GROMACS .gro file of C-alpha atoms in nm:
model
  389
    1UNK     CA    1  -0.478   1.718  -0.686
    2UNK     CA    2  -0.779   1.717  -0.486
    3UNK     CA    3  -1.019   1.647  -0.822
    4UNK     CA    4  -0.735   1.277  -0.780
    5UNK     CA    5  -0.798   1.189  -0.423
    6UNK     CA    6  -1.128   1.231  -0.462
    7UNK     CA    7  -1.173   0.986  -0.815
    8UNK     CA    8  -0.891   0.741  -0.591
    9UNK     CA    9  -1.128   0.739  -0.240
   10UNK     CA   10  -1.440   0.668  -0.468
   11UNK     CA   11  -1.263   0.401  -0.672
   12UNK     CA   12  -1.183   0.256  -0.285
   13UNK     CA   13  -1.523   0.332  -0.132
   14UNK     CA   14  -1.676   0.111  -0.433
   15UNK     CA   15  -1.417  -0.166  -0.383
   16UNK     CA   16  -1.478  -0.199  -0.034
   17UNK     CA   17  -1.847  -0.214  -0.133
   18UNK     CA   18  -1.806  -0.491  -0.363
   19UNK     CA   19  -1.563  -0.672  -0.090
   20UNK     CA   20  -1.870  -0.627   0.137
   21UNK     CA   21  -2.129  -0.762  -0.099
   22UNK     CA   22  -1.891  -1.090  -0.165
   23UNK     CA   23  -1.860  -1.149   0.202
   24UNK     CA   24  -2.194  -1.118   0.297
   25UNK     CA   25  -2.257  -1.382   0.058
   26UNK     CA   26  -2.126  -1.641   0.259
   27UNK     CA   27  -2.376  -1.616   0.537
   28UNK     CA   28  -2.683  -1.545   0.319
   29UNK     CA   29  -2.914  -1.837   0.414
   30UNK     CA   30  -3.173  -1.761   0.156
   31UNK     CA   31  -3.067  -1.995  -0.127
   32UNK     CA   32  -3.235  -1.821  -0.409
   33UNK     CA   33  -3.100  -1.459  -0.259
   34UNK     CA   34  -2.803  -1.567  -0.257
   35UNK     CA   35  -2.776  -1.663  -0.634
   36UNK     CA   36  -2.938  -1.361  -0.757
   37UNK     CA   37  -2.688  -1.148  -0.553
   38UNK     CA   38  -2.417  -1.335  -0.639
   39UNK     CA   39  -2.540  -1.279  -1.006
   40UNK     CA   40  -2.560  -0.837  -0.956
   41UNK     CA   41  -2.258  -0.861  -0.779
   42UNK     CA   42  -2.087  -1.021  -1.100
   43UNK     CA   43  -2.285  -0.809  -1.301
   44UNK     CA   44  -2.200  -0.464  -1.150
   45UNK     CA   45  -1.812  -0.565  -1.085
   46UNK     CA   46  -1.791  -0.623  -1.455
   47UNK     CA   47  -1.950  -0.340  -1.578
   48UNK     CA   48  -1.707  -0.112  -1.397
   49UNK     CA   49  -1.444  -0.306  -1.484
   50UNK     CA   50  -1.310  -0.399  -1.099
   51UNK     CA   51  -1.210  -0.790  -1.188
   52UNK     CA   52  -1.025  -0.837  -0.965
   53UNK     CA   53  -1.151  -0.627  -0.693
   54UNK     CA   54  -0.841  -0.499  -0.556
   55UNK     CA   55  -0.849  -0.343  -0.194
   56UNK     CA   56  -0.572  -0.219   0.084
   57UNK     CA   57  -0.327  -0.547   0.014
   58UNK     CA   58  -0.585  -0.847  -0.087
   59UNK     CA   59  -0.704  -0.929  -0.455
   60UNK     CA   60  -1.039  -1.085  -0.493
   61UNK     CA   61  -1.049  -1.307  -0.820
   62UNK     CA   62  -1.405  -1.401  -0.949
   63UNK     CA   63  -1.566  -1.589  -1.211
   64UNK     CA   64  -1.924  -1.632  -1.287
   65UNK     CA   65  -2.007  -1.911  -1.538
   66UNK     CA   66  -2.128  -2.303  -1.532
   67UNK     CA   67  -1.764  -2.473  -1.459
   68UNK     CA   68  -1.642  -2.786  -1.247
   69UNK     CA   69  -1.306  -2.597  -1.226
   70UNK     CA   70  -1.155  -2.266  -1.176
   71UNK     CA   71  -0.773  -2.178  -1.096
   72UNK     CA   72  -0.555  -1.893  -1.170
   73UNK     CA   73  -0.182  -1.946  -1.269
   74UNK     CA   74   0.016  -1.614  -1.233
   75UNK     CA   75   0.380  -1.444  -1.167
   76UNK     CA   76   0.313  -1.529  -0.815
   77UNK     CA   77   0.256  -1.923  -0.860
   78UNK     CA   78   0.594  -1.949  -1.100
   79UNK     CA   79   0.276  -1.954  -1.356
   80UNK     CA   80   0.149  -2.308  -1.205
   81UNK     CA   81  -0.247  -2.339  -1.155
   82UNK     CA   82  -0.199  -2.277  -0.787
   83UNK     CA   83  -0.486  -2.069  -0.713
   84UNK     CA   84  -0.801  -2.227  -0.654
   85UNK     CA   85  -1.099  -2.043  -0.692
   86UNK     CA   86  -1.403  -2.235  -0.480
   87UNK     CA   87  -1.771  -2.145  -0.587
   88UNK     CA   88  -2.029  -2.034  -0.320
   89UNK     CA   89  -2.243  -2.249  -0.258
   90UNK     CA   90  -2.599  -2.247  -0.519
   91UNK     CA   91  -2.461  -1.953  -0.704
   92UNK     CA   92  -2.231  -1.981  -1.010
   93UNK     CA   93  -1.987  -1.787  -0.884
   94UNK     CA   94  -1.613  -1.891  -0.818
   95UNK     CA   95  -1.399  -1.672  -0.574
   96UNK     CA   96  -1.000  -1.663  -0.446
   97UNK     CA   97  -0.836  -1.463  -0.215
   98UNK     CA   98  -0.446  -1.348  -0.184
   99UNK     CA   99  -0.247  -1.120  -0.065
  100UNK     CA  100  -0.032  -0.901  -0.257
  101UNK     CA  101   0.204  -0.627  -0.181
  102UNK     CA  102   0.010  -0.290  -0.192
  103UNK     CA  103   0.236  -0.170  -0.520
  104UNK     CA  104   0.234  -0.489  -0.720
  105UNK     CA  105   0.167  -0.545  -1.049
  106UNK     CA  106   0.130  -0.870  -1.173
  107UNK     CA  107  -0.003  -1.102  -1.450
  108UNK     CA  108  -0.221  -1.392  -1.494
  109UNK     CA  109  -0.404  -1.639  -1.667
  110UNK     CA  110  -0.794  -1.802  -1.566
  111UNK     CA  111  -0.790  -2.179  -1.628
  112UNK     CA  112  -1.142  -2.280  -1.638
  113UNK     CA  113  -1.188  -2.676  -1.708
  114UNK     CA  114  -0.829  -2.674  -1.796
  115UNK     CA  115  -0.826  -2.474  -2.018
  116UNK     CA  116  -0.574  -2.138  -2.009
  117UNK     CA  117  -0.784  -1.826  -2.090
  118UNK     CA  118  -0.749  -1.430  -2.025
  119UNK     CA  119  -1.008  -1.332  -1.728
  120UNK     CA  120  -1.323  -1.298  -1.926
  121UNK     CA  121  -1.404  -0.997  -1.674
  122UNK     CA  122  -1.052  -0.841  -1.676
  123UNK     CA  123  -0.998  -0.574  -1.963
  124UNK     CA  124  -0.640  -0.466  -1.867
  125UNK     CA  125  -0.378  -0.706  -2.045
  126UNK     CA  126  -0.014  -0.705  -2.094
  127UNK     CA  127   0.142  -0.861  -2.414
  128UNK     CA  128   0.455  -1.085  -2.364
  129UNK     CA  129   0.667  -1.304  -2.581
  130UNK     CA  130   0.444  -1.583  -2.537
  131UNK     CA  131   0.119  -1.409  -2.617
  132UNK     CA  132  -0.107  -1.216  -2.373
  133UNK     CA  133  -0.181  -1.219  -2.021
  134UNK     CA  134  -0.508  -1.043  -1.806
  135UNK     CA  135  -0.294  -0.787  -1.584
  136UNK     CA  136  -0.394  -0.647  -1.244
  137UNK     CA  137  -0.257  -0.343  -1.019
  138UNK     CA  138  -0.293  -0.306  -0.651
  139UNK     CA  139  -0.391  -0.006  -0.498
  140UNK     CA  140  -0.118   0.185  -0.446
  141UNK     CA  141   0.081   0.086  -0.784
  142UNK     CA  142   0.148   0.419  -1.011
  143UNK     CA  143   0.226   0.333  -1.406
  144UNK     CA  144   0.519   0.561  -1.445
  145UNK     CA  145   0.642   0.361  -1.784
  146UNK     CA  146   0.650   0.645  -2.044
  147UNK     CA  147   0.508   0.385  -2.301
  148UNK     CA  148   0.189   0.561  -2.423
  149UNK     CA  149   0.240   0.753  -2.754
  150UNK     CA  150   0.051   1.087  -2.739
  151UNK     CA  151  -0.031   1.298  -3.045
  152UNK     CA  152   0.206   1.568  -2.966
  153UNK     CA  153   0.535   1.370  -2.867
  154UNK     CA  154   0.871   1.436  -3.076
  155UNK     CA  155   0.941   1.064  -3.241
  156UNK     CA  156   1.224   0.915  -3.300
  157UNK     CA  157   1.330   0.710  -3.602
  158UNK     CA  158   1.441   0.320  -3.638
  159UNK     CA  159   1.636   0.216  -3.944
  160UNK     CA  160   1.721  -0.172  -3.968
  161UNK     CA  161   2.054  -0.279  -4.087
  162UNK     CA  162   2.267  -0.550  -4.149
  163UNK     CA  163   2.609  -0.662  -4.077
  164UNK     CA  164   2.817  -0.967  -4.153
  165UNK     CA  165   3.004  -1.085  -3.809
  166UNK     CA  166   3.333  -1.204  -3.834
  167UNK     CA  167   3.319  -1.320  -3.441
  168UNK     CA  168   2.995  -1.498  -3.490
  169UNK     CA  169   3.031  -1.624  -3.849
  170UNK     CA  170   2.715  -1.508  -3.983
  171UNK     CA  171   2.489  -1.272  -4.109
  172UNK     CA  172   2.340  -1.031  -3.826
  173UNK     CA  173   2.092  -0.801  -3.845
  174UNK     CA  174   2.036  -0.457  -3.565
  175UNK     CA  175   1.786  -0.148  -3.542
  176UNK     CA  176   1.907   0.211  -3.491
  177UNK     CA  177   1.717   0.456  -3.309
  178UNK     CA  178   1.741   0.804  -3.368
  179UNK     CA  179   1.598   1.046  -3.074
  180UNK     CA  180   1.412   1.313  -3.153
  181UNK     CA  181   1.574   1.658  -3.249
  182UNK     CA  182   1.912   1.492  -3.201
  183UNK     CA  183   2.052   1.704  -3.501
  184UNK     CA  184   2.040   2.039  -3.228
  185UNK     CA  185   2.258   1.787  -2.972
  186UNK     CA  186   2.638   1.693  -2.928
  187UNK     CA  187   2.798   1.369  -2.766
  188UNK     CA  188   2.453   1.198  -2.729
  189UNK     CA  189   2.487   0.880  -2.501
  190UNK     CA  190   2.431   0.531  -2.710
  191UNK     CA  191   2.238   0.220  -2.538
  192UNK     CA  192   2.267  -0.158  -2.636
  193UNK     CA  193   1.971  -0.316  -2.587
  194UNK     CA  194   1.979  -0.699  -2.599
  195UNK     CA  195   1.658  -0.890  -2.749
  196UNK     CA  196   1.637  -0.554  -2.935
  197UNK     CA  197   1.309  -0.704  -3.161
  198UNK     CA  198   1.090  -0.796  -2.804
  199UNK     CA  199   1.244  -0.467  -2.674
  200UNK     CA  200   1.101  -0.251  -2.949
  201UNK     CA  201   0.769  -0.496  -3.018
  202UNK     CA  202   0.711  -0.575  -2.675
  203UNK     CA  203   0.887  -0.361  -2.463
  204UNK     CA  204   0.780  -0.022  -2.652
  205UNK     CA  205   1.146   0.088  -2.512
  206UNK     CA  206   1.199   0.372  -2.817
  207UNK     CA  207   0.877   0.465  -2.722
  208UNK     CA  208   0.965   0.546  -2.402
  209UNK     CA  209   1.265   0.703  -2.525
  210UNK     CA  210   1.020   0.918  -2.733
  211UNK     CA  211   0.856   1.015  -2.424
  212UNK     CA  212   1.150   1.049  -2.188
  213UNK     CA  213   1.352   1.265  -2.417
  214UNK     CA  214   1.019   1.490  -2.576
  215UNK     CA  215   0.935   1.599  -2.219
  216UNK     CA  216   1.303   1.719  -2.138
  217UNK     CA  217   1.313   1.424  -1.834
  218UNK     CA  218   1.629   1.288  -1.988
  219UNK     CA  219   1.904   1.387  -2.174
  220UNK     CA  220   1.886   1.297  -2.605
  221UNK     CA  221   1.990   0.888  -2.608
  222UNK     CA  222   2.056   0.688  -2.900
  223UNK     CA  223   1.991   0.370  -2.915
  224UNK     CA  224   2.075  -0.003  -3.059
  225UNK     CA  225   1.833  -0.286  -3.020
  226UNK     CA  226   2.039  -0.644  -3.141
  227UNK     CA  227   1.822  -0.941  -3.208
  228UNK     CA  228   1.985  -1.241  -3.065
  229UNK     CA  229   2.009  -1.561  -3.295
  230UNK     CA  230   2.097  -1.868  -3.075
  231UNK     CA  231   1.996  -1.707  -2.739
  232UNK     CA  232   2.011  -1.970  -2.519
  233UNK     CA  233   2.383  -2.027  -2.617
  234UNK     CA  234   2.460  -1.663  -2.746
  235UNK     CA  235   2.436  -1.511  -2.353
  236UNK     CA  236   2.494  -1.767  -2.141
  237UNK     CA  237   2.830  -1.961  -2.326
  238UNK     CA  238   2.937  -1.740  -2.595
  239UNK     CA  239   3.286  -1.667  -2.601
  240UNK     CA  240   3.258  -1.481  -2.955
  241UNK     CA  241   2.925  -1.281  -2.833
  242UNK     CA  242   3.093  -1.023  -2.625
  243UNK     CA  243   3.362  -0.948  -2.877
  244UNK     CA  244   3.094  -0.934  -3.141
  245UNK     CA  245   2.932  -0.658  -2.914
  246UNK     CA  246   3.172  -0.491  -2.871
  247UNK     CA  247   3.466  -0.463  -3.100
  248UNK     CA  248   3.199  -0.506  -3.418
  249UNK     CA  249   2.849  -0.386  -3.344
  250UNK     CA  250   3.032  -0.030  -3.162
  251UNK     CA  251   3.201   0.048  -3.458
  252UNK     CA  252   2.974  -0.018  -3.723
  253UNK     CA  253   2.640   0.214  -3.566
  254UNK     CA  254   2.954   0.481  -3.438
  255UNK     CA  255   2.991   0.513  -3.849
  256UNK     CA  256   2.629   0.463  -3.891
  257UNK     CA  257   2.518   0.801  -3.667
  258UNK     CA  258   2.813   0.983  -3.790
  259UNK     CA  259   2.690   0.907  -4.147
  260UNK     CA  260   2.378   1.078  -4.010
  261UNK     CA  261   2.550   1.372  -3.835
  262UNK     CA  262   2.435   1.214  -3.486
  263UNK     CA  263   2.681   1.305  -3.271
  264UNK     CA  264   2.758   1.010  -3.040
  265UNK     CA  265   2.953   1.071  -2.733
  266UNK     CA  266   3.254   0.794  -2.704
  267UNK     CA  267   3.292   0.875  -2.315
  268UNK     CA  268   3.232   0.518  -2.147
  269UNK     CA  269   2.992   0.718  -1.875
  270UNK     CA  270   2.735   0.770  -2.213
  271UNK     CA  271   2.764   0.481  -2.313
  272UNK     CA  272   2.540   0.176  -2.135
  273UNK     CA  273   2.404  -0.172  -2.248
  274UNK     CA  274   2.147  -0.321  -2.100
  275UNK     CA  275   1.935  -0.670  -2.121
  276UNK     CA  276   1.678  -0.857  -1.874
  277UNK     CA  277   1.695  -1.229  -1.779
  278UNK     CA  278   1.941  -1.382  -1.957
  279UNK     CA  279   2.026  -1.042  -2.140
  280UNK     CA  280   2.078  -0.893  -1.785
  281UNK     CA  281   2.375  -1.156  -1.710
  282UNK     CA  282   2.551  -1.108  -2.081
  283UNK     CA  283   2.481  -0.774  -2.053
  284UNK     CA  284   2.734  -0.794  -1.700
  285UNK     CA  285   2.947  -0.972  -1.894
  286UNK     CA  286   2.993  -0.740  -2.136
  287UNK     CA  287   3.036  -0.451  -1.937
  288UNK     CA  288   3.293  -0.621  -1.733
  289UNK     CA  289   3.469  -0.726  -1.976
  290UNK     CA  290   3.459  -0.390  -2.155
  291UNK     CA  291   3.462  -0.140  -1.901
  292UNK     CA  292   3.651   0.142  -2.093
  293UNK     CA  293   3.344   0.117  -2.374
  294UNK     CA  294   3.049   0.039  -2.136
  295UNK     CA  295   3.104   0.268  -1.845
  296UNK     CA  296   2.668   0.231  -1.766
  297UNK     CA  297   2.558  -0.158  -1.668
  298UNK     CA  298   2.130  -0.173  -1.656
  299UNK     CA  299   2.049  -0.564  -1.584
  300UNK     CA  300   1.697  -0.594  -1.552
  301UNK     CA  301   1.626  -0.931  -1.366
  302UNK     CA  302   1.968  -1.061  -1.471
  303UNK     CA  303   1.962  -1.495  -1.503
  304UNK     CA  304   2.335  -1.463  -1.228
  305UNK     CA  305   2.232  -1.868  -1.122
  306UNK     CA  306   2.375  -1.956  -1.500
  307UNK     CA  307   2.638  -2.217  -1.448
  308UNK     CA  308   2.633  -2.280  -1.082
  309UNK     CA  309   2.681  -1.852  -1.016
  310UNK     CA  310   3.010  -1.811  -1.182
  311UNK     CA  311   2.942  -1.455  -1.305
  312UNK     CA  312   2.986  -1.341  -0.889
  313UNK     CA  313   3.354  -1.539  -0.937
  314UNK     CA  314   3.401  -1.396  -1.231
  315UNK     CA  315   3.790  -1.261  -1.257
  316UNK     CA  316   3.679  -0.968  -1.473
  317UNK     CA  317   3.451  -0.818  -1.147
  318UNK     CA  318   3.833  -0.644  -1.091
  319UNK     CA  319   3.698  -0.409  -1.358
  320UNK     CA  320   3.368  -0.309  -1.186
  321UNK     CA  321   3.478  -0.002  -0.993
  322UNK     CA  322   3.459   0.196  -1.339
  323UNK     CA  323   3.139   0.095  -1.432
  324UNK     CA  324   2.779   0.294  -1.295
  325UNK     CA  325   2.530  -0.058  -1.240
  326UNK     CA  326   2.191   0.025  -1.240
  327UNK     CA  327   2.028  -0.333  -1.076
  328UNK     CA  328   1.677  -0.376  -1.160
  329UNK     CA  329   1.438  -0.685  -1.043
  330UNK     CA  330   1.128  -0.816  -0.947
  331UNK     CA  331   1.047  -0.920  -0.587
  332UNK     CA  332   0.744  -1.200  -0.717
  333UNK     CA  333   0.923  -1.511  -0.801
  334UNK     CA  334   1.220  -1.310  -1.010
  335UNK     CA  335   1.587  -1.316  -0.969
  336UNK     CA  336   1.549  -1.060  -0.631
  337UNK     CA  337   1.849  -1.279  -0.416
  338UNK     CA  338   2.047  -1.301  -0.708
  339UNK     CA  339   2.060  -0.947  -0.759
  340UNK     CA  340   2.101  -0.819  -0.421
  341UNK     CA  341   2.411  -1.091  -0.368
  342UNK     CA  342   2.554  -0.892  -0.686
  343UNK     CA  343   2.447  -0.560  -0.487
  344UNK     CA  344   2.674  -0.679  -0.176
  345UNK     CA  345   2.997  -0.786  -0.416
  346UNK     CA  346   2.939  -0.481  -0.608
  347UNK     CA  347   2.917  -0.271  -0.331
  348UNK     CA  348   3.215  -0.442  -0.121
  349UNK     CA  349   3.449  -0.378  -0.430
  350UNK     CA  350   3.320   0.027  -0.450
  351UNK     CA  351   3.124   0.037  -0.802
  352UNK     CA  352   2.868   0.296  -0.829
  353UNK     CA  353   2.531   0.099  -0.759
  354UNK     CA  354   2.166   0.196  -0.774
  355UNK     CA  355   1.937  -0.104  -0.711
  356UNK     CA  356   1.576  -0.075  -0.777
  357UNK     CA  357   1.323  -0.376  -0.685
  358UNK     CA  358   0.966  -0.342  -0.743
  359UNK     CA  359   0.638  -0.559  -0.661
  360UNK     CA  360   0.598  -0.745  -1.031
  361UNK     CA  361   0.749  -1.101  -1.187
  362UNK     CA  362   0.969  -1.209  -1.444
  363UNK     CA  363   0.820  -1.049  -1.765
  364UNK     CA  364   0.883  -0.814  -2.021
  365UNK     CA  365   0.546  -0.610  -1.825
  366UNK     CA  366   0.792  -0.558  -1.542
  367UNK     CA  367   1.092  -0.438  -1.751
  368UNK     CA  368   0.871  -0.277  -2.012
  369UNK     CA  369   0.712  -0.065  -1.692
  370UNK     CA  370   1.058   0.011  -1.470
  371UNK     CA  371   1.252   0.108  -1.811
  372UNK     CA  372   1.169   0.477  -1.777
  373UNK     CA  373   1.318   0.419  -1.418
  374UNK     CA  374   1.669   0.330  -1.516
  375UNK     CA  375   1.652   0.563  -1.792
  376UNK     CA  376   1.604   0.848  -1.548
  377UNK     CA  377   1.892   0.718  -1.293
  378UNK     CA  378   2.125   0.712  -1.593
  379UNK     CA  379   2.023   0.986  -1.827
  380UNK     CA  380   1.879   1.251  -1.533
  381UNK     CA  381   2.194   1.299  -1.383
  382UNK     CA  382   2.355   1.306  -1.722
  383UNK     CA  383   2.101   1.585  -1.826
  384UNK     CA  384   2.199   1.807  -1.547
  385UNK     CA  385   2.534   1.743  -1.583
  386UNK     CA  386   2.523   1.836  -1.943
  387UNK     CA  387   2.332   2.194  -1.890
  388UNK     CA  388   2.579   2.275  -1.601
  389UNK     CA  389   2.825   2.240  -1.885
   0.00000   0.00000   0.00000
């Protein structure tokens, strides 16, 4: 512990250093000083890696290079080039300044000339459906996602499969997961996962599974990650979706684990589903609807301003006093009003309700990081619960 806060105060001290060294720039009268410091101060911040310099709640974007224009476009600008970074004066480097909670992390992309690049001096990137984005973490943010695999973690296994709906009229296709060790466990909880490919390719959500479950921090979950086909009318219009969920896709992986002596609980308390955006508002749908199969609800920035809001009018909220919601969102440009309204009509008809808000945007790096968070407020409790028995 001590061996931390002393590698955390130097990684401060040298921030604060660099912050310094930028400032000081700006009254340098020496025009030839200045562009050679401008040019070490580039140099050293690169070579330990500190684009941006992040210190106490500011961020301090730079880029050295011959350019006529340099913005940034980020989770914070509703990813429009909003940020402008100005260039002090005879040096060749471009600076920006903003304020950020203390525990945020957020995404971004340099536009230099126009054109959209990663930060050139930025190593740390997160990969989201639309490609990859430079990534930065204030001070005080702590990566508690789960999603690094480690040589000596218990996997689990995926299989693919595929089913022919009779709701939906078509071929569908779903992955399985298997937890690790599940064949020494009984009445395992299940999870539906919607978007299950960007879940497992993006997301890394078995892996956190993997990690969750190997270090005993949760309780054995199986899971089922379901590609959608016509999103953008499958969530948000579907009549047919919901049934397929649940009175097709439930039965056919309950066969599938038996088949594999994976003992799957039926109780509606083990069993969750769980989506972000517009995954987070069919996922409420489904739950609501279903509340004697889905007794867990996990929407992670859930799209509630679909059709004017009528998911908070929504005749089936009678139901939600038997189901556990676990509310997730971003507080950067996300869906954080949304989801505390749904807190307050939750709350005011007496469902079970954790809500958890962090510092981050609307991206699969803020559900791919919090994850491991509604894992834990589902499957902790569960685990406990399941020794005292």
């Amino acid at each position: 512990m001590h061996y931390q806060l002393c590698i955390t105060w130097g990684f401060r001290e040298m921030n604060q250093q660099y912050v310094d060294r930028l400032l000081s720039l700006m009254t340098m009268s020496d025009k030839d000083r200045r562009s050679q410091e401008a040019k070490s101060l580039w140099d050293d911040v690169v070579l330990t890696q500190k684009v941006p310099i992040v210190q106490n709640n500011k961020a301090y974007f730079l880029h050295y290079g011959d350019a006529n224009q340099v913005l940034i476009a980020g989770d914070w600008t509703f990813w429009q080039p909003a940020l402008i970074l100005e260039r002090i004066q005879d040096t060749k480097l471009f600076y920006a300044i903003h304020e950020f909670p203390d525990t945020a992390r957020l995404q971004y992309k340099t536009i230099i000339n126009g054109n959209w690049i990663l930060d050139p001096a930025n190593r740390r990137t997160s990969i989201e459906g639309f490609g990859m984005n430079s990534e930065f973490w204030m001070p005080r943010y702590k990566d508690e996602s789960y999603q690094t695999i480690t040589e000596d973690m218990n996997r689990g296994h995926i299989t693919r499969h595929s089913l022919y709906s009779n709701q939906m009229k078509q071929q569908r296709e779903i992955f399985c997961y298997l937890p690790p060790n599940y064949q020494h466990q009984s009445d395992i909880p299940l999870l539906l996962i919607q978007d299950g490919s960007e879940a497992i390719s993006i997301g890394h959500f078995n892996t956190v599974l993997d990690n969750l479950i190997s270090q005993n921090i949760v309780r054995s979950c199986a899971a089922v990650f379901i590609p959608p086909i016509d999103r953008m009318h499958e969530y948000p219009e579907s009549n047919a979706y919901p049934r397929f969920i649940a009175e097709e896709v439930i039965p056919f992986v309950r066969a599938y684990y038996a088949s594999q002596q994976c003992s799957i609980s039926h109780k509606p308390q083990d069993t969750a589903i769980t989506g972000a955006s517009l995954g987070g508002l069919v996922s409420t749908k489904i739950a609501l609807q279903y509340p004697d199969i889905f007794g867990v609800c996990i929407p992670q920035s859930p799209s509630y301003w679909w059709n004017h809001g009528d998911i908070y009018n929504a005749k089936e909220l009678r139901n939600a006093n038997k189901i556990h919601f676990i509310l997730q969102t971003g507080t950067i440009c996300d869906a954080r009003q949304l989801t505390l309204r749904m807190l307050r009509i939750l709350q005011s008809i007496g469902a079970n309700v954790d809500y958890q808000e962090y510092h981050q945007g609307h991206t699969w790096g803020n559900w791919r990081s919090n994850f491991a968070y509604a894992m834990k407020a589902w499957l902790s409790d569960n685990l406990r619960k399941n020794k005292a028995a």
